Structure formats: C-alpha cells, structure tokens
Amino acid sequence: MGDMGKKWALVAGGGGFIGSHLCDRLLDLGYSVVAVDNFITGSWDNVAHLAGDERFQLEEMDAVNVGDLAQRFDLVFHLASPASPIYYIKYPIETLHSGSSVTEALLEFARRDGARFIVASTSEIYGDPLEHPQKESYWGNVSSIGPRSVYDEAKRYAEALTMAFHRSFGVNTGIVRIFNTYGPRMGCEDGRVIPAFIGAALADTPVPLHGDGLQTRSFCYVDDLVEGLLSMAFSEEHGPINLGNDSERTLLSLVEDIIVLTDSASSIEYLPRPVDDPQRRRPDLSLARRLLDWGPKVSFEDGLDTTIRWYAEQRASGSSEEVEPAIRKSLFPGRKFPAFSTPHQGG
C-alpha cells in the first residue's frame, strides 16, 4: 500500500492497543490522523511518540461527540471500546455505550463526510462456539445476560447498526471480527492472557491459569491485524470478515512456552475458570484470504519474542503506566484536556 496522499483518517479509540498501532500505519501511508479517546482504558504512553508529528492530532473526548470536529474525513475507524474482560466487566455501561451511542455517532459522522467506515467487532460474537473453526456465517452461542454479555451484545448491536446505516443510507461500511490479538502496548495490567502470563513470568511469580489450560485460543500479532484492518478499509467489502490467526494452541502450552522464553522460575497457579469462558476459539480465514488477499505473516514465535522483549523493557525502565497530566500538555501543546478519573492502560 503506497502513499495515499493528503487524506484524513479518524481513529476512535486511537489511544488503545490496536488503535495506536493503526495510527502509526496510517501516518506511514501519508494520512493526516485524528485520534479520539476518552482514556478510560487507553494509554497516553501509546501515542506519546506521535506528539511531534504535525499530521497527528489527539482529542481527549467521548467519541459520541465527534460531530464537534471540523475536519472532513476519508476513513473512520471505530475501535473505541474496553476490550479486556477486566475492563468491560468494570465498565459495563461504558462498554454498552461504545457499541450503541458511539457507533451511531460515528456512523452519522461517516455519513456526513461520505467516508469509508470500519467497525472493529469481535470473535466474542460467536460466544462459546459450537462450530469450529468459526465462519462468519455462524450466528454464535452467546448469553445475553452473563457477565461477558455487555461486550458481546454491544458488538452485536454495533454490527446491526452498521448494516442498518449501510442499507438505509448507503454508508460505505465494513465490519471486521477481530480474534485474539497481542503485541507491544497491550497494557501490563490489561488482564488478557499474554500480558498476564508474561508479567508473572518476568516477575518469577506464579503464572495464573484459569481452568485446566486445555481451552484454546488463536493469537494474531498486532502488525498483522492492523494490515487486515487496512486491507478491509481499502476494499469494497462490507463483511463481516474475520481477522486473526488460525494457528490454534492451548493456554497451557502458551504458559509453558512463556516460562521457557523468559527463563522464569515461575510455577503455574491453577484458578477457577471464568463464567462463559469459550472452550475453543479459532477463526476461519477463508473470506479474508479470498476477498482481501490478507492473511497473517508474523510467526507466533517471532511475535511472542518481540512482545516479551517489550514487556521486559517496560519492567526494566520502571516506566509509569500513564503519562502524567502535566506532561500531556507539554506533549500536545494547545490541547484542552478535560478532567477524567485516573485512566487505566489497555484499550
């Protein structure tokens, strides 16, 4: 993908794990980028390195208020949502808000500008799946009232709303269903398995494994995932299309690999398995390969090695989990930042 010229992209959730990497790639492609984030789960650290780039603009706001932005956009990406069980269970109303009101506001915004709109849905759409691997045609096995339901149902509603805007108003929309993603900038306290396992292993403390470890996941490195998002954005497809890695592994084997790669003295601490935790998770990538000419390229070994080194560097540097408010203003002069409660890293 070459230089796209003087074009504008909006990334809602641009301070998050995936969102910040997407901002980097869009800038690489020549876009001017506006990142919107309320930093409930995003991190200032994720975008601090972009402070000197005049093509990058950061707005600390609830993405429901994007109509206040004066620019006209070519691309609108909706990645604004808590994405870790720790955070969407802690912030259930905010999670439902991100799937409903925020999705509608961003769709109206894309409609105003005639922009291509991409919503980041999730493999959680499939719930604890009875089909394996999961195709986009599978309707899922989801509890609407369980503790994880706020995330699952928010994403399901976001998909329905996105298709309604496409059918009713002709908005150029695309839906991607993102499977487990990992890499640098996933918050150390995020709670998902890779940061939890690596953090414990580096500290030589027991690695928390919920259940017997025989449940499976399929992990996609963040660089591959971002290329999938861009492939969808630059296509004419409406989706939904799965994005992820179809290499499946047990959580027990993941723990064992991390303990070896970190040369850790950690043991494994077996804990109760969460309610509605899926037993198996693996994407069918046939549509992505056929319609987007996209598939994951980074091997799990290479991606995991890079990720471990990033966490080790964070631990060695003793860097704070969050850029202090006074430093925010020096990084982004002229920005007016509203007061928020202390945010958490993640996104």
Coordinates of C-alpha atoms in Angstrom, one line a residue:
M1 CA 0.0 0.0 0.0
G2 CA 1.7 3.2 -1.1
D3 CA 1.3 6.8 -0.1
M4 CA -2.4 7.7 -0.1
G5 CA -1.8 11.5 -0.5
K6 CA -3.4 14.2 1.6
K7 CA -6.3 12.4 3.2
W8 CA -7.8 12.3 6.7
A9 CA -8.5 9.3 8.9
L10 CA -10.3 9.3 12.2
V11 CA -9.4 6.6 14.7
A12 CA -11.9 6.4 17.6
G13 CA -10.0 4.5 20.3
G14 CA -6.7 5.8 19.0
G15 CA -5.1 5.7 22.4
G16 CA -5.7 2.0 22.7
F17 CA -3.6 -1.0 22.0
I18 CA -4.7 -1.7 18.4
G19 CA -5.8 1.9 17.7
S20 CA -2.4 3.4 18.4
H21 CA -0.7 0.9 16.1
L22 CA -3.3 1.8 13.4
C23 CA -2.5 5.5 13.8
D24 CA 1.2 4.7 13.2
R25 CA 0.4 2.8 10.0
L26 CA -2.0 5.5 8.7
L27 CA 0.7 8.1 9.2
D28 CA 3.2 5.9 7.3
L29 CA 0.7 5.8 4.4
G30 CA 0.5 9.6 4.2
Y31 CA -2.7 10.2 6.1
S32 CA -3.4 13.0 8.5
V33 CA -4.8 11.3 11.6
V34 CA -7.1 12.4 14.3
A35 CA -7.2 10.1 17.3
V36 CA -10.2 10.3 19.6
D37 CA -10.1 8.6 23.0
N38 CA -11.5 9.3 26.5
F39 CA -8.7 7.2 28.0
I40 CA -10.9 5.1 30.2
T41 CA -8.8 2.1 29.1
G42 CA -6.4 3.7 26.6
S43 CA -3.0 4.9 27.5
W44 CA -1.2 8.2 26.8
D45 CA 2.0 6.2 26.6
N46 CA 0.7 4.6 23.4
V47 CA 0.6 7.9 21.5
A48 CA 3.3 10.0 23.2
H49 CA 5.8 9.2 20.5
L50 CA 3.5 10.9 17.9
A51 CA 3.4 14.2 19.7
G52 CA 6.0 15.8 17.3
D53 CA 4.1 14.8 14.2
E54 CA 2.2 17.7 12.8
R55 CA -0.1 15.3 10.9
F56 CA -1.3 13.7 14.1
Q57 CA -4.0 15.3 16.2
L58 CA -5.2 13.9 19.6
E59 CA -8.6 14.7 21.0
E60 CA -9.5 13.6 24.5
M61 CA -13.2 13.2 24.3
D62 CA -16.0 10.7 24.3
A63 CA -16.3 9.5 20.7
V64 CA -20.0 10.2 20.8
N65 CA -19.0 13.9 20.4
V66 CA -17.1 13.5 17.1
G67 CA -19.6 15.8 15.4
D68 CA -17.7 18.7 17.0
L69 CA -14.6 18.0 14.8
A70 CA -14.3 20.4 11.9
Q71 CA -12.2 18.2 9.5
R72 CA -13.8 16.1 6.8
F73 CA -12.6 12.5 6.8
D74 CA -12.0 9.8 4.2
L75 CA -11.7 7.0 6.7
V76 CA -13.5 6.5 10.0
F77 CA -12.3 3.6 12.2
H78 CA -14.4 2.6 15.3
L79 CA -12.1 0.9 17.8
A80 CA -13.5 2.7 20.8
S81 CA -14.4 0.2 23.5
P82 CA -13.0 -1.6 26.5
A83 CA -11.7 -4.9 25.1
S84 CA -10.5 -6.8 28.1
P85 CA -12.8 -8.8 30.4
I86 CA -11.3 -6.9 33.4
Y87 CA -12.4 -3.6 31.9
Y88 CA -15.7 -4.4 30.2
I89 CA -16.8 -6.0 33.4
K90 CA -15.6 -3.0 35.4
Y91 CA -17.2 -0.5 32.9
P92 CA -20.3 -2.3 31.7
I93 CA -22.4 0.8 30.9
E94 CA -19.5 2.5 29.1
T95 CA -19.0 -0.7 27.1
L96 CA -22.6 -0.8 26.0
H97 CA -22.4 2.9 25.3
S98 CA -19.5 2.3 22.9
G99 CA -21.4 -0.2 21.0
S100 CA -24.6 1.8 20.8
S101 CA -24.5 5.6 21.0
V102 CA -20.9 5.9 20.0
T103 CA -21.4 3.6 17.0
E104 CA -24.4 5.6 15.8
A105 CA -22.5 8.9 16.3
L106 CA -19.5 7.6 14.2
L107 CA -21.8 6.3 11.5
E108 CA -23.6 9.7 11.3
F109 CA -20.1 11.3 11.1
A110 CA -19.1 8.9 8.2
R111 CA -22.4 9.6 6.5
R112 CA -21.8 13.3 6.7
D113 CA -18.4 13.0 5.0
G114 CA -19.1 10.2 2.7
A115 CA -16.3 8.4 4.5
R116 CA -15.5 4.6 4.5
F117 CA -16.5 3.3 7.9
I118 CA -14.8 0.3 9.6
V119 CA -16.1 -1.1 12.8
A120 CA -14.0 -3.4 14.9
S121 CA -16.3 -6.2 16.0
T122 CA -15.0 -9.3 17.8
S123 CA -14.8 -13.1 17.9
E124 CA -16.9 -12.8 21.1
I125 CA -19.8 -12.5 18.7
Y126 CA -19.5 -16.3 18.5
G127 CA -19.7 -16.8 22.2
D128 CA -18.7 -20.3 23.4
P129 CA -18.9 -21.6 19.9
L130 CA -20.5 -24.9 18.8
E131 CA -18.9 -24.5 15.4
H132 CA -15.1 -24.9 15.0
P133 CA -13.4 -23.1 13.4
Q134 CA -15.8 -20.2 13.3
K135 CA -17.1 -18.9 10.0
E136 CA -18.7 -15.5 9.6
S137 CA -22.0 -17.3 8.7
Y138 CA -22.1 -18.8 12.3
W139 CA -24.6 -17.0 14.4
G140 CA -23.0 -17.8 17.7
N141 CA -23.7 -19.3 21.1
V142 CA -23.9 -16.2 23.3
S143 CA -25.5 -15.5 26.7
S144 CA -27.3 -12.1 26.7
I145 CA -27.3 -11.9 30.5
G146 CA -23.9 -13.3 31.6
P147 CA -21.1 -11.2 32.9
R148 CA -19.4 -11.0 29.5
S149 CA -22.7 -10.1 27.8
V150 CA -22.1 -6.3 27.9
Y151 CA -19.2 -6.7 25.5
D152 CA -20.7 -9.4 23.3
E153 CA -24.1 -7.7 22.9
A154 CA -22.6 -4.3 22.4
K155 CA -20.6 -5.6 19.5
R156 CA -23.6 -7.5 18.1
Y157 CA -25.7 -4.3 18.3
A158 CA -22.8 -2.3 16.7
E159 CA -22.8 -4.8 13.7
A160 CA -26.6 -4.5 13.3
L161 CA -26.4 -0.7 13.5
T162 CA -23.6 -0.6 10.9
M163 CA -25.6 -2.7 8.5
A164 CA -28.8 -0.6 9.1
F165 CA -26.8 2.6 8.1
H166 CA -25.5 0.8 5.0
R167 CA -28.9 -0.4 3.9
S168 CA -30.9 2.7 4.8
F169 CA -28.4 5.5 3.9
G170 CA -25.9 3.9 1.7
V171 CA -23.0 4.5 4.1
N172 CA -19.8 2.7 2.9
T173 CA -19.4 0.4 5.9
G174 CA -17.2 -2.6 6.7
I175 CA -17.4 -5.0 9.7
V176 CA -14.3 -7.0 10.9
R177 CA -14.4 -9.5 13.6
I178 CA -11.1 -9.4 15.5
F179 CA -9.8 -12.5 17.2
N180 CA -7.2 -12.6 20.0
T181 CA -4.5 -10.1 19.2
Y182 CA -1.2 -9.5 21.1
G183 CA 1.9 -7.4 20.9
P184 CA 3.6 -4.3 22.4
R185 CA 1.4 -1.7 24.0
M186 CA -1.1 -4.1 25.4
G187 CA -1.3 -2.9 28.9
C188 CA 0.6 -4.7 31.6
E189 CA -2.5 -4.7 33.8
D190 CA -4.8 -5.5 30.9
G191 CA -5.8 -8.9 32.3
R192 CA -5.7 -10.8 29.0
V193 CA -3.7 -14.0 29.0
I194 CA -0.5 -12.9 27.2
P195 CA 0.3 -9.8 29.3
A196 CA -0.8 -11.7 32.4
F197 CA 1.4 -14.7 31.7
I198 CA 4.4 -12.6 30.6
G199 CA 4.1 -10.2 33.5
A200 CA 4.1 -13.1 36.1
A201 CA 6.9 -15.0 34.3
L202 CA 9.2 -11.9 34.3
A203 CA 8.5 -11.4 38.0
D204 CA 9.1 -15.0 38.8
T205 CA 5.7 -15.2 40.4
P206 CA 3.1 -18.0 39.9
V207 CA 1.5 -17.7 36.4
P208 CA -2.3 -17.5 36.8
L209 CA -4.0 -20.1 34.6
H210 CA -7.8 -20.2 34.8
G211 CA -9.2 -23.7 34.2
D212 CA -7.2 -26.7 33.2
G213 CA -5.4 -24.8 30.4
L214 CA -6.8 -27.1 27.7
Q215 CA -9.0 -24.4 26.3
T216 CA -7.6 -23.0 23.1
R217 CA -7.0 -19.6 21.5
S218 CA -5.6 -18.4 18.2
F219 CA -3.3 -15.4 18.6
C220 CA -2.6 -12.8 15.9
Y221 CA 0.3 -10.3 16.2
V222 CA -0.8 -6.7 16.2
D223 CA 1.1 -5.7 13.0
D224 CA -0.7 -8.4 11.0
L225 CA -4.1 -7.3 12.5
V226 CA -3.5 -3.7 11.5
E227 CA -2.7 -4.7 7.9
G228 CA -6.0 -6.6 7.9
L229 CA -7.9 -3.5 9.1
L230 CA -6.3 -1.5 6.3
S231 CA -7.0 -4.2 3.7
M232 CA -10.6 -4.0 4.7
A233 CA -10.6 -0.3 4.6
F234 CA -9.2 -0.1 1.1
S235 CA -11.6 -2.8 -0.2
E236 CA -15.2 -2.6 -1.3
E237 CA -16.3 -5.4 1.1
H238 CA -18.9 -4.9 3.8
G239 CA -18.3 -8.0 5.8
P240 CA -18.4 -9.3 8.4
I241 CA -14.9 -10.7 7.8
N242 CA -12.8 -12.5 10.4
L243 CA -9.4 -11.1 11.1
G244 CA -6.9 -13.1 13.2
N245 CA -4.5 -16.0 13.1
D246 CA -5.8 -19.5 12.5
S247 CA -2.9 -21.2 14.3
E248 CA -4.6 -22.7 17.4
R249 CA -2.9 -23.5 20.7
T250 CA -3.8 -24.4 24.3
L251 CA -3.4 -21.9 27.0
L252 CA -1.3 -24.5 28.9
S253 CA 1.2 -24.7 26.1
L254 CA 1.3 -20.9 25.9
V255 CA 2.2 -20.7 29.6
E256 CA 4.9 -23.3 29.2
D257 CA 6.4 -21.5 26.2
I258 CA 6.5 -18.2 28.0
I259 CA 8.1 -19.7 31.1
V260 CA 10.9 -21.1 28.9
L261 CA 11.4 -18.0 26.8
T262 CA 11.6 -15.7 29.8
D263 CA 13.9 -18.2 31.6
S264 CA 11.5 -17.9 34.5
A265 CA 11.4 -19.7 37.8
S266 CA 7.6 -19.3 37.9
S267 CA 5.2 -22.2 38.6
I268 CA 1.6 -22.4 37.3
E269 CA -1.2 -21.4 39.6
Y270 CA -4.5 -23.0 38.6
L271 CA -7.5 -20.9 39.3
P272 CA -11.3 -21.2 38.7
R273 CA -12.4 -20.8 35.1
P274 CA -14.4 -17.6 34.4
V275 CA -18.1 -17.9 33.6
D276 CA -18.9 -18.2 29.8
D277 CA -15.2 -18.6 29.0
P278 CA -15.0 -20.1 25.5
Q279 CA -13.5 -23.6 25.3
R280 CA -12.2 -23.2 21.7
R281 CA -11.5 -20.2 19.6
R282 CA -10.1 -20.3 16.0
P283 CA -11.1 -18.1 13.0
D284 CA -11.9 -19.5 9.6
L285 CA -10.0 -17.0 7.4
S286 CA -11.2 -18.2 4.1
L287 CA -13.1 -14.9 3.4
A288 CA -10.2 -12.7 4.4
R289 CA -7.8 -14.6 2.2
R290 CA -10.2 -14.7 -0.8
L291 CA -11.8 -11.2 -0.6
L292 CA -9.0 -9.1 1.0
D293 CA -5.9 -11.1 -0.1
W294 CA -4.9 -11.0 3.5
G295 CA -3.5 -13.5 6.0
P296 CA -1.2 -13.4 9.0
K297 CA 2.5 -13.3 8.2
V298 CA 4.3 -13.0 11.6
S299 CA 5.1 -16.3 13.2
F300 CA 3.9 -16.8 16.7
E301 CA 7.5 -17.4 17.8
D302 CA 8.7 -14.1 16.4
G303 CA 5.7 -12.2 17.6
L304 CA 5.9 -13.6 21.1
D305 CA 9.7 -12.9 21.3
T306 CA 9.1 -9.3 20.3
T307 CA 6.3 -8.9 22.8
I308 CA 8.3 -10.4 25.7
R309 CA 11.2 -8.1 25.0
W310 CA 8.8 -5.1 25.0
Y311 CA 7.4 -6.1 28.4
A312 CA 10.9 -6.8 29.8
E313 CA 12.0 -3.3 28.7
Q314 CA 8.9 -1.7 30.4
R315 CA 9.7 -3.6 33.5
A316 CA 13.5 -2.7 33.4
S317 CA 12.8 1.0 32.7
G318 CA 10.3 1.2 35.5
S319 CA 8.2 3.5 33.3
S320 CA 4.9 4.6 34.7
E321 CA 1.7 3.1 33.3
E322 CA 0.4 6.5 32.4
V323 CA 1.7 9.9 31.3
E324 CA 1.0 12.5 34.0
P325 CA -1.4 15.3 33.2
A326 CA 1.3 18.0 33.2
I327 CA 3.3 16.0 30.7
R328 CA 0.2 15.6 28.5
K329 CA 0.1 19.4 27.9
S330 CA 3.8 19.5 27.1
L331 CA 3.4 16.7 24.6
F332 CA 0.4 18.2 22.9
P333 CA 0.5 22.0 23.4
G334 CA -2.7 23.8 22.8
R335 CA -4.9 20.9 23.6
K336 CA -7.5 21.4 26.2
F337 CA -7.9 18.2 28.2
P338 CA -11.0 17.7 30.4
A339 CA -10.6 16.1 33.8
F340 CA -11.0 12.4 33.9
S341 CA -10.6 9.9 36.7
T342 CA -7.2 8.2 36.6
P343 CA -7.3 6.0 33.5
H344 CA -6.1 2.5 33.1
Q345 CA -3.8 1.2 30.4
G346 CA -5.3 -1.1 27.9
G347 CA -7.7 -0.4 25.1

